[in-house]
PDB file of C-alpha atoms in Angstrom:
ATOM      1  CA  MET A  11       0.000   0.000   0.000  1.00  0.00           C
ATOM      2  CA  VAL A  12       2.997   2.264   0.468  1.00  0.00           C
ATOM      3  CA  ILE A  13       4.361   1.298  -2.963  1.00  0.00           C
ATOM      4  CA  PRO A  14       2.367   3.963  -4.868  1.00  0.00           C
ATOM      5  CA  VAL A  15       3.617   6.741  -2.602  1.00  0.00           C
ATOM      6  CA  VAL A  16       7.245   5.590  -2.864  1.00  0.00           C
ATOM      7  CA  THR A  17       6.863   5.196  -6.639  1.00  0.00           C
ATOM      8  CA  VAL A  18       5.403   8.696  -6.977  1.00  0.00           C
ATOM      9  CA  LEU A  19       8.264  10.164  -4.931  1.00  0.00           C
ATOM     10  CA  LEU A  20      10.962   8.288  -6.877  1.00  0.00           C
ATOM     11  CA  SER A  21       9.301   9.158 -10.201  1.00  0.00           C
ATOM     12  CA  ALA A  22       9.297  12.832  -9.247  1.00  0.00           C
ATOM     13  CA  VAL A  23      12.962  12.727  -8.209  1.00  0.00           C
ATOM     14  CA  LEU A  24      14.424  10.406 -10.860  1.00  0.00           C
ATOM     15  CA  LEU A  25      12.136  10.912 -13.864  1.00  0.00           C
ATOM     16  CA  LYS A  26      10.996  14.462 -13.131  1.00  0.00           C
ATOM     17  CA  GLU A  27       7.457  13.126 -13.529  1.00  0.00           C
ATOM     18  CA  LYS A  28       4.939  15.719 -12.427  1.00  0.00           C
ATOM     19  CA  LEU A  29       1.532  15.114 -10.883  1.00  0.00           C
ATOM     20  CA  LEU A  30      -1.187  17.680 -10.474  1.00  0.00           C
ATOM     21  CA  HIS A  31      -2.262  18.505  -6.924  1.00  0.00           C
ATOM     22  CA  ILE A  32      -5.500  16.585  -7.424  1.00  0.00           C
ATOM     23  CA  GLN A  33      -3.492  13.517  -8.465  1.00  0.00           C
ATOM     24  CA  LYS A  34      -1.291  13.803  -5.371  1.00  0.00           C
ATOM     25  CA  ALA A  35      -4.466  14.012  -3.293  1.00  0.00           C
ATOM     26  CA  GLY A  36      -5.707  10.884  -5.065  1.00  0.00           C
ATOM     27  CA  VAL A  37      -2.496   8.994  -4.215  1.00  0.00           C
ATOM     28  CA  PHE A  38      -2.779  10.044  -0.572  1.00  0.00           C
ATOM     29  CA  LEU A  39      -6.496   9.206  -0.370  1.00  0.00           C
ATOM     30  CA  SER A  40      -6.061   5.765  -1.911  1.00  0.00           C
ATOM     31  CA  LEU A  41      -3.131   5.015   0.448  1.00  0.00           C
ATOM     32  CA  VAL A  42      -5.055   6.020   3.576  1.00  0.00           C
ATOM     33  CA  ALA A  43      -8.142   4.166   2.369  1.00  0.00           C
ATOM     34  CA  ALA A  44      -6.168   0.981   1.633  1.00  0.00           C
ATOM     35  CA  VAL A  45      -4.721   1.073   5.172  1.00  0.00           C
ATOM     36  CA  TRP A  46      -8.284   1.668   6.412  1.00  0.00           C
ATOM     37  CA  VAL A  47      -9.513  -1.474   4.621  1.00  0.00           C
ATOM     38  CA  VAL A  48      -6.662  -3.631   5.948  1.00  0.00           C
ATOM     39  CA  MET A  49      -7.101  -2.364   9.516  1.00  0.00           C
ATOM     40  CA  ASP A  50     -10.942  -2.465   9.294  1.00  0.00           C
ATOM     41  CA  GLY A  51     -11.097   1.189  10.269  1.00  0.00           C
ATOM     42  CA  ASN A  52      -8.789   0.781  13.310  1.00  0.00           C
ATOM     43  CA  VAL A  53      -5.882   2.713  11.796  1.00  0.00           C
ATOM     44  CA  PHE A  54      -4.470   3.633  15.205  1.00  0.00           C
ATOM     45  CA  GLN A  55      -3.522  -0.029  15.719  1.00  0.00           C
ATOM     46  CA  LEU A  56      -0.527   0.707  13.455  1.00  0.00           C
ATOM     47  CA  VAL A  57       1.078   2.555  16.376  1.00  0.00           C
ATOM     48  CA  THR A  58       0.808  -0.425  18.734  1.00  0.00           C
ATOM     49  CA  MET A  59       1.997  -3.071  16.260  1.00  0.00           C
ATOM     50  CA  SER A  60       5.206  -4.926  17.086  1.00  0.00           C
ATOM     51  CA  TRP A  61       7.665  -4.848  14.176  1.00  0.00           C
ATOM     52  CA  ASN A  62      10.004  -7.703  13.247  1.00  0.00           C
ATOM     53  CA  ALA A  63      12.631  -8.691  10.640  1.00  0.00           C
ATOM     54  CA  GLY A  64       9.935  -9.655   8.135  1.00  0.00           C
ATOM     55  CA  ASP A  65       8.647  -6.079   8.213  1.00  0.00           C
ATOM     56  CA  GLY A  66      12.127  -4.873   7.288  1.00  0.00           C
ATOM     57  CA  ILE A  67      12.188  -7.290   4.355  1.00  0.00           C
ATOM     58  CA  MET A  68       8.813  -5.943   3.221  1.00  0.00           C
ATOM     59  CA  ILE A  69      10.087  -2.357   3.375  1.00  0.00           C
ATOM     60  CA  GLY A  70      13.002  -3.419   1.169  1.00  0.00           C
ATOM     61  CA  ALA A  71      10.533  -5.067  -1.231  1.00  0.00           C
ATOM     62  CA  ILE A  72       8.570  -1.808  -1.451  1.00  0.00           C
ATOM     63  CA  GLY A  73      11.683   0.061  -2.559  1.00  0.00           C
ATOM     64  CA  CYS A  74      12.581  -2.673  -5.051  1.00  0.00           C
ATOM     65  CA  TRP A  75       9.112  -2.650  -6.612  1.00  0.00           C
ATOM     66  CA  ALA A  76       9.103   1.152  -6.906  1.00  0.00           C
ATOM     67  CA  ILE A  77      12.500   1.065  -8.647  1.00  0.00           C
ATOM     68  CA  TYR A  78      11.267  -1.758 -10.889  1.00  0.00           C
ATOM     69  CA  SER A  79       8.223   0.328 -11.899  1.00  0.00           C
ATOM     70  CA  ILE A  80      10.398   3.279 -12.828  1.00  0.00           C
ATOM     71  CA  THR A  81      12.829   1.058 -14.748  1.00  0.00           C
ATOM     72  CA  VAL A  82       9.970  -0.503 -16.724  1.00  0.00           C
ATOM     73  CA  LYS A  83       8.837   2.949 -17.825  1.00  0.00           C
ATOM     74  CA  GLU A  84      12.323   4.012 -18.864  1.00  0.00           C
ATOM     75  CA  TYR A  85      13.733   0.906 -20.553  1.00  0.00           C
ATOM     76  CA  MET A  86      11.062  -1.716 -21.288  1.00  0.00           C
ATOM     77  CA  HIS A  87      10.210  -0.244 -24.689  1.00  0.00           C
ATOM     78  CA  LEU A  88      13.755  -0.985 -25.862  1.00  0.00           C
ATOM     79  CA  PHE A  89      13.276  -4.765 -25.660  1.00  0.00           C
ATOM     80  CA  PRO A  90      10.716  -7.336 -26.840  1.00  0.00           C
ATOM     81  CA  GLN A  91       8.227  -7.941 -24.018  1.00  0.00           C
ATOM     82  CA  ASN A  92       8.462 -11.753 -24.059  1.00  0.00           C
ATOM     83  CA  ALA A  93      12.270 -11.648 -23.996  1.00  0.00           C
ATOM     84  CA  VAL A  94      12.224  -9.370 -20.954  1.00  0.00           C
ATOM     85  CA  LEU A  95       9.874 -11.709 -19.088  1.00  0.00           C
ATOM     86  CA  LEU A  96      12.060 -14.685 -19.951  1.00  0.00           C
ATOM     87  CA  VAL A  97      15.192 -12.937 -18.688  1.00  0.00           C
ATOM     88  CA  MET A  98      13.432 -11.717 -15.523  1.00  0.00           C
ATOM     89  CA  SER A  99      12.044 -15.184 -14.752  1.00  0.00           C
ATOM     90  CA  SER A 100      15.421 -16.811 -15.373  1.00  0.00           C
ATOM     91  CA  ILE A 101      17.205 -14.356 -13.086  1.00  0.00           C
ATOM     92  CA  SER A 102      14.564 -14.932 -10.391  1.00  0.00           C
ATOM     93  CA  ILE A 103      15.055 -18.694 -10.545  1.00  0.00           C
ATOM     94  CA  ILE A 104      18.856 -18.385 -10.462  1.00  0.00           C
ATOM     95  CA  VAL A 105      18.758 -15.998  -7.472  1.00  0.00           C
ATOM     96  CA  LEU A 106      16.090 -17.822  -5.439  1.00  0.00           C
ATOM     97  CA  LEU A 107      17.018 -21.460  -6.109  1.00  0.00           C
ATOM     98  CA  PRO A 108      20.052 -21.495  -3.754  1.00  0.00           C
ATOM     99  CA  PHE A 109      17.856 -20.198  -0.912  1.00  0.00           C
ATOM    100  CA  ILE A 110      15.246 -22.895  -1.518  1.00  0.00           C
ATOM    101  CA  VAL A 111      17.874 -25.639  -1.685  1.00  0.00           C
ATOM    102  CA  GLY A 112      19.531 -24.253   1.454  1.00  0.00           C
ATOM    103  CA  GLU A 113      16.249 -24.256   3.336  1.00  0.00           C
ATOM    104  CA  TRP A 114      15.513 -27.833   2.207  1.00  0.00           C
ATOM    105  CA  ILE A 115      18.979 -28.950   3.348  1.00  0.00           C
ATOM    106  CA  VAL A 116      18.448 -27.395   6.791  1.00  0.00           C
ATOM    107  CA  THR A 117      14.774 -28.221   7.377  1.00  0.00           C
ATOM    108  CA  GLY A 118      14.145 -31.002   4.870  1.00  0.00           C
ATOM    109  CA  VAL A 119      11.837 -31.032   1.875  1.00  0.00           C
ATOM    110  CA  PRO A 120       8.243 -30.495   3.067  1.00  0.00           C
ATOM    111  CA  SER A 121       6.319 -33.753   2.847  1.00  0.00           C
ATOM    112  CA  SER A 122       3.157 -31.919   1.787  1.00  0.00           C
ATOM    113  CA  LEU A 123       4.874 -30.227  -1.171  1.00  0.00           C
ATOM    114  CA  MET A 124       3.841 -32.814  -3.750  1.00  0.00           C
ATOM    115  CA  THR A 125       0.154 -32.987  -2.818  1.00  0.00           C
ATOM    116  CA  PRO A 126      -2.264 -32.127  -5.652  1.00  0.00           C
ATOM    117  CA  MET A 127      -3.571 -29.077  -3.784  1.00  0.00           C
ATOM    118  CA  ASN A 128      -0.094 -27.626  -3.244  1.00  0.00           C
ATOM    119  CA  LEU A 129       0.972 -28.346  -6.822  1.00  0.00           C
ATOM    120  CA  ASN A 130      -2.191 -26.597  -8.051  1.00  0.00           C
ATOM    121  CA  SER A 131      -1.407 -23.653  -5.776  1.00  0.00           C
ATOM    122  CA  LEU A 132       2.141 -23.418  -7.126  1.00  0.00           C
ATOM    123  CA  ALA A 133       0.853 -23.592 -10.710  1.00  0.00           C
ATOM    124  CA  TYR A 134      -1.646 -20.814  -9.928  1.00  0.00           C
ATOM    125  CA  LEU A 135       1.079 -18.610  -8.419  1.00  0.00           C
ATOM    126  CA  GLY A 136       3.370 -19.222 -11.374  1.00  0.00           C
ATOM    127  CA  ILE A 137       0.762 -18.476 -14.028  1.00  0.00           C
ATOM    128  CA  PHE A 138      -1.478 -15.701 -12.712  1.00  0.00           C
ATOM    129  CA  PRO A 139       0.308 -13.428 -10.199  1.00  0.00           C
ATOM    130  CA  SER A 140       3.814 -14.099 -11.493  1.00  0.00           C
ATOM    131  CA  PHE A 141       3.268 -14.121 -15.262  1.00  0.00           C
ATOM    132  CA  ILE A 142      -0.070 -12.695 -16.426  1.00  0.00           C
ATOM    133  CA  ALA A 143      -0.220  -9.976 -13.759  1.00  0.00           C
ATOM    134  CA  LEU A 144       3.343  -8.915 -14.574  1.00  0.00           C
ATOM    135  CA  ILE A 145       2.517  -8.592 -18.284  1.00  0.00           C
ATOM    136  CA  CYS A 146      -0.535  -6.461 -17.431  1.00  0.00           C
ATOM    137  CA  TYR A 147       1.387  -4.299 -14.954  1.00  0.00           C
ATOM    138  CA  ASN A 148       4.252  -3.680 -17.379  1.00  0.00           C
ATOM    139  CA  ARG A 149       1.752  -2.596 -20.023  1.00  0.00           C
ATOM    140  CA  ALA A 150      -0.009  -0.305 -17.544  1.00  0.00           C
ATOM    141  CA  VAL A 151       3.296   1.336 -16.603  1.00  0.00           C
ATOM    142  CA  ARG A 152       4.101   1.837 -20.278  1.00  0.00           C
ATOM    143  CA  ILE A 153       0.711   3.494 -20.925  1.00  0.00           C
ATOM    144  CA  LEU A 154       0.082   5.416 -17.674  1.00  0.00           C
ATOM    145  CA  GLY A 155       3.545   5.896 -16.215  1.00  0.00           C
ATOM    146  CA  ALA A 156       4.978   4.461 -13.013  1.00  0.00           C
ATOM    147  CA  SER A 157       3.145   6.799 -10.628  1.00  0.00           C
ATOM    148  CA  GLN A 158      -0.353   6.288 -11.972  1.00  0.00           C
ATOM    149  CA  ALA A 159      -0.004   2.549 -12.606  1.00  0.00           C
ATOM    150  CA  SER A 160       1.282   1.905  -9.081  1.00  0.00           C
ATOM    151  CA  VAL A 161      -1.796   3.557  -7.542  1.00  0.00           C
ATOM    152  CA  PHE A 162      -3.841   0.597  -8.794  1.00  0.00           C
ATOM    153  CA  LEU A 163      -1.914  -1.596  -6.334  1.00  0.00           C
ATOM    154  CA  ASN A 164      -4.140  -0.061  -3.660  1.00  0.00           C
ATOM    155  CA  PHE A 165      -6.908  -2.276  -5.052  1.00  0.00           C
ATOM    156  CA  LEU A 166      -5.113  -5.332  -3.600  1.00  0.00           C
ATOM    157  CA  PRO A 167      -6.761  -5.081  -0.149  1.00  0.00           C
ATOM    158  CA  ILE A 168     -10.169  -4.708  -1.817  1.00  0.00           C
ATOM    159  CA  VAL A 169      -9.677  -7.741  -4.051  1.00  0.00           C
ATOM    160  CA  THR A 170      -8.357  -9.705  -1.058  1.00  0.00           C
ATOM    161  CA  MET A 171     -11.381  -8.653   0.990  1.00  0.00           C
ATOM    162  CA  ILE A 172     -13.787  -9.803  -1.729  1.00  0.00           C
ATOM    163  CA  GLY A 173     -11.909 -13.078  -2.220  1.00  0.00           C
ATOM    164  CA  ALA A 174     -11.934 -13.732   1.544  1.00  0.00           C
ATOM    165  CA  TYR A 175     -15.681 -13.110   1.583  1.00  0.00           C
ATOM    166  CA  PHE A 176     -16.410 -15.636  -1.179  1.00  0.00           C
ATOM    167  CA  TRP A 177     -13.812 -18.319  -0.410  1.00  0.00           C
ATOM    168  CA  LEU A 178     -13.219 -18.055   3.339  1.00  0.00           C
ATOM    169  CA  GLY A 179     -16.610 -16.845   4.506  1.00  0.00           C
ATOM    170  CA  GLU A 180     -15.231 -13.684   6.138  1.00  0.00           C
ATOM    171  CA  THR A 181     -17.575 -10.788   6.766  1.00  0.00           C
ATOM    172  CA  ILE A 182     -17.319  -7.431   5.022  1.00  0.00           C
ATOM    173  CA  THR A 183     -17.849  -4.646   7.530  1.00  0.00           C
ATOM    174  CA  ILE A 184     -19.147  -1.147   6.858  1.00  0.00           C
ATOM    175  CA  MET A 185     -15.642   0.168   7.649  1.00  0.00           C
ATOM    176  CA  LYS A 186     -14.163  -1.977   4.869  1.00  0.00           C
ATOM    177  CA  ILE A 187     -16.831  -0.776   2.434  1.00  0.00           C
ATOM    178  CA  ILE A 188     -16.064   2.862   3.319  1.00  0.00           C
ATOM    179  CA  GLY A 189     -12.350   2.195   2.771  1.00  0.00           C
ATOM    180  CA  ALA A 190     -12.996   0.428  -0.540  1.00  0.00           C
ATOM    181  CA  VAL A 191     -15.056   3.349  -1.859  1.00  0.00           C
ATOM    182  CA  ALA A 192     -12.323   5.776  -0.772  1.00  0.00           C
ATOM    183  CA  VAL A 193      -9.647   3.688  -2.543  1.00  0.00           C
ATOM    184  CA  ILE A 194     -11.704   3.773  -5.739  1.00  0.00           C
ATOM    185  CA  CYS A 195     -12.153   7.560  -5.440  1.00  0.00           C
ATOM    186  CA  GLY A 196      -8.408   8.016  -4.855  1.00  0.00           C
ATOM    187  CA  VAL A 197      -7.515   5.946  -7.915  1.00  0.00           C
ATOM    188  CA  ILE A 198     -10.034   7.889 -10.049  1.00  0.00           C
ATOM    189  CA  LEU A 199      -8.560  11.206  -8.865  1.00  0.00           C
ATOM    190  CA  THR A 200      -5.042  10.035  -9.648  1.00  0.00           C
ATOM    191  CA  THR A 201      -5.744   8.654 -13.105  1.00  0.00           C
ATOM    192  CA  LYS A 202      -8.238  11.266 -14.287  1.00  0.00           C
ATOM    193  CA  GLY A 203      -6.498  14.350 -12.920  1.00  0.00           C
ATOM    194  CA  LYS A 204      -5.205  15.387 -16.350  1.00  0.00           C
TER     195      LYS A 204
END
C-alpha cells in the first residue's frame, strides 16, 4: 500500500514526472483508504503493532518494486516484451534457487509439497500473479507511467477482501466498504487528474 507513494516520490525525483495537486491528493487518499480497509477502520492499531525482521524485508521489497516500476517505464520499450519476461524469470530462478535448496537442506523437503492441492497452488502462483499480472502491470506502466499505474496496487486489499468473503466466509464490515469506496475515489482522482 505504500508502494504507490514511494513510486510517486521516486518518479518525481528520478524521472521528473509531475503530478497535479488533485493527483497527489488521489495517491494520498487511496493510500489512507487501503490502510483503512486492511485495519478495518482501526488505523491507530498501526502505532501499537510490534515490528520484526519480516517487516524490514517488506520495506526493502517496497523500494525494489518502486525502482522496478520506474525502470519498466524508462527501458522496457527498448526490448521485446516476451524476452524481458524470460530474462526476468530466469534471473529470479537463479537468485532464489540457492535459498530454496539451502532451506531444504536445513529443514528437509516439506512432505506436503507434492500434494495435488499444493501443486495446483504453485501452478496458480506461477501463471497468474507471477506471469499474467506482470505482463498487465508492465503494459499499464508503459501506458500510464509508473506513478499512476502503481496507484492501482491499492486495489489489492479490496480484491483480497472480496476473495476472503467468497472463499473463506469472512464478513465485510461497513468500515471496509467505506475504505474500498475511498480507494476507488483516490484511484479515479489520480488517473483522471489530467
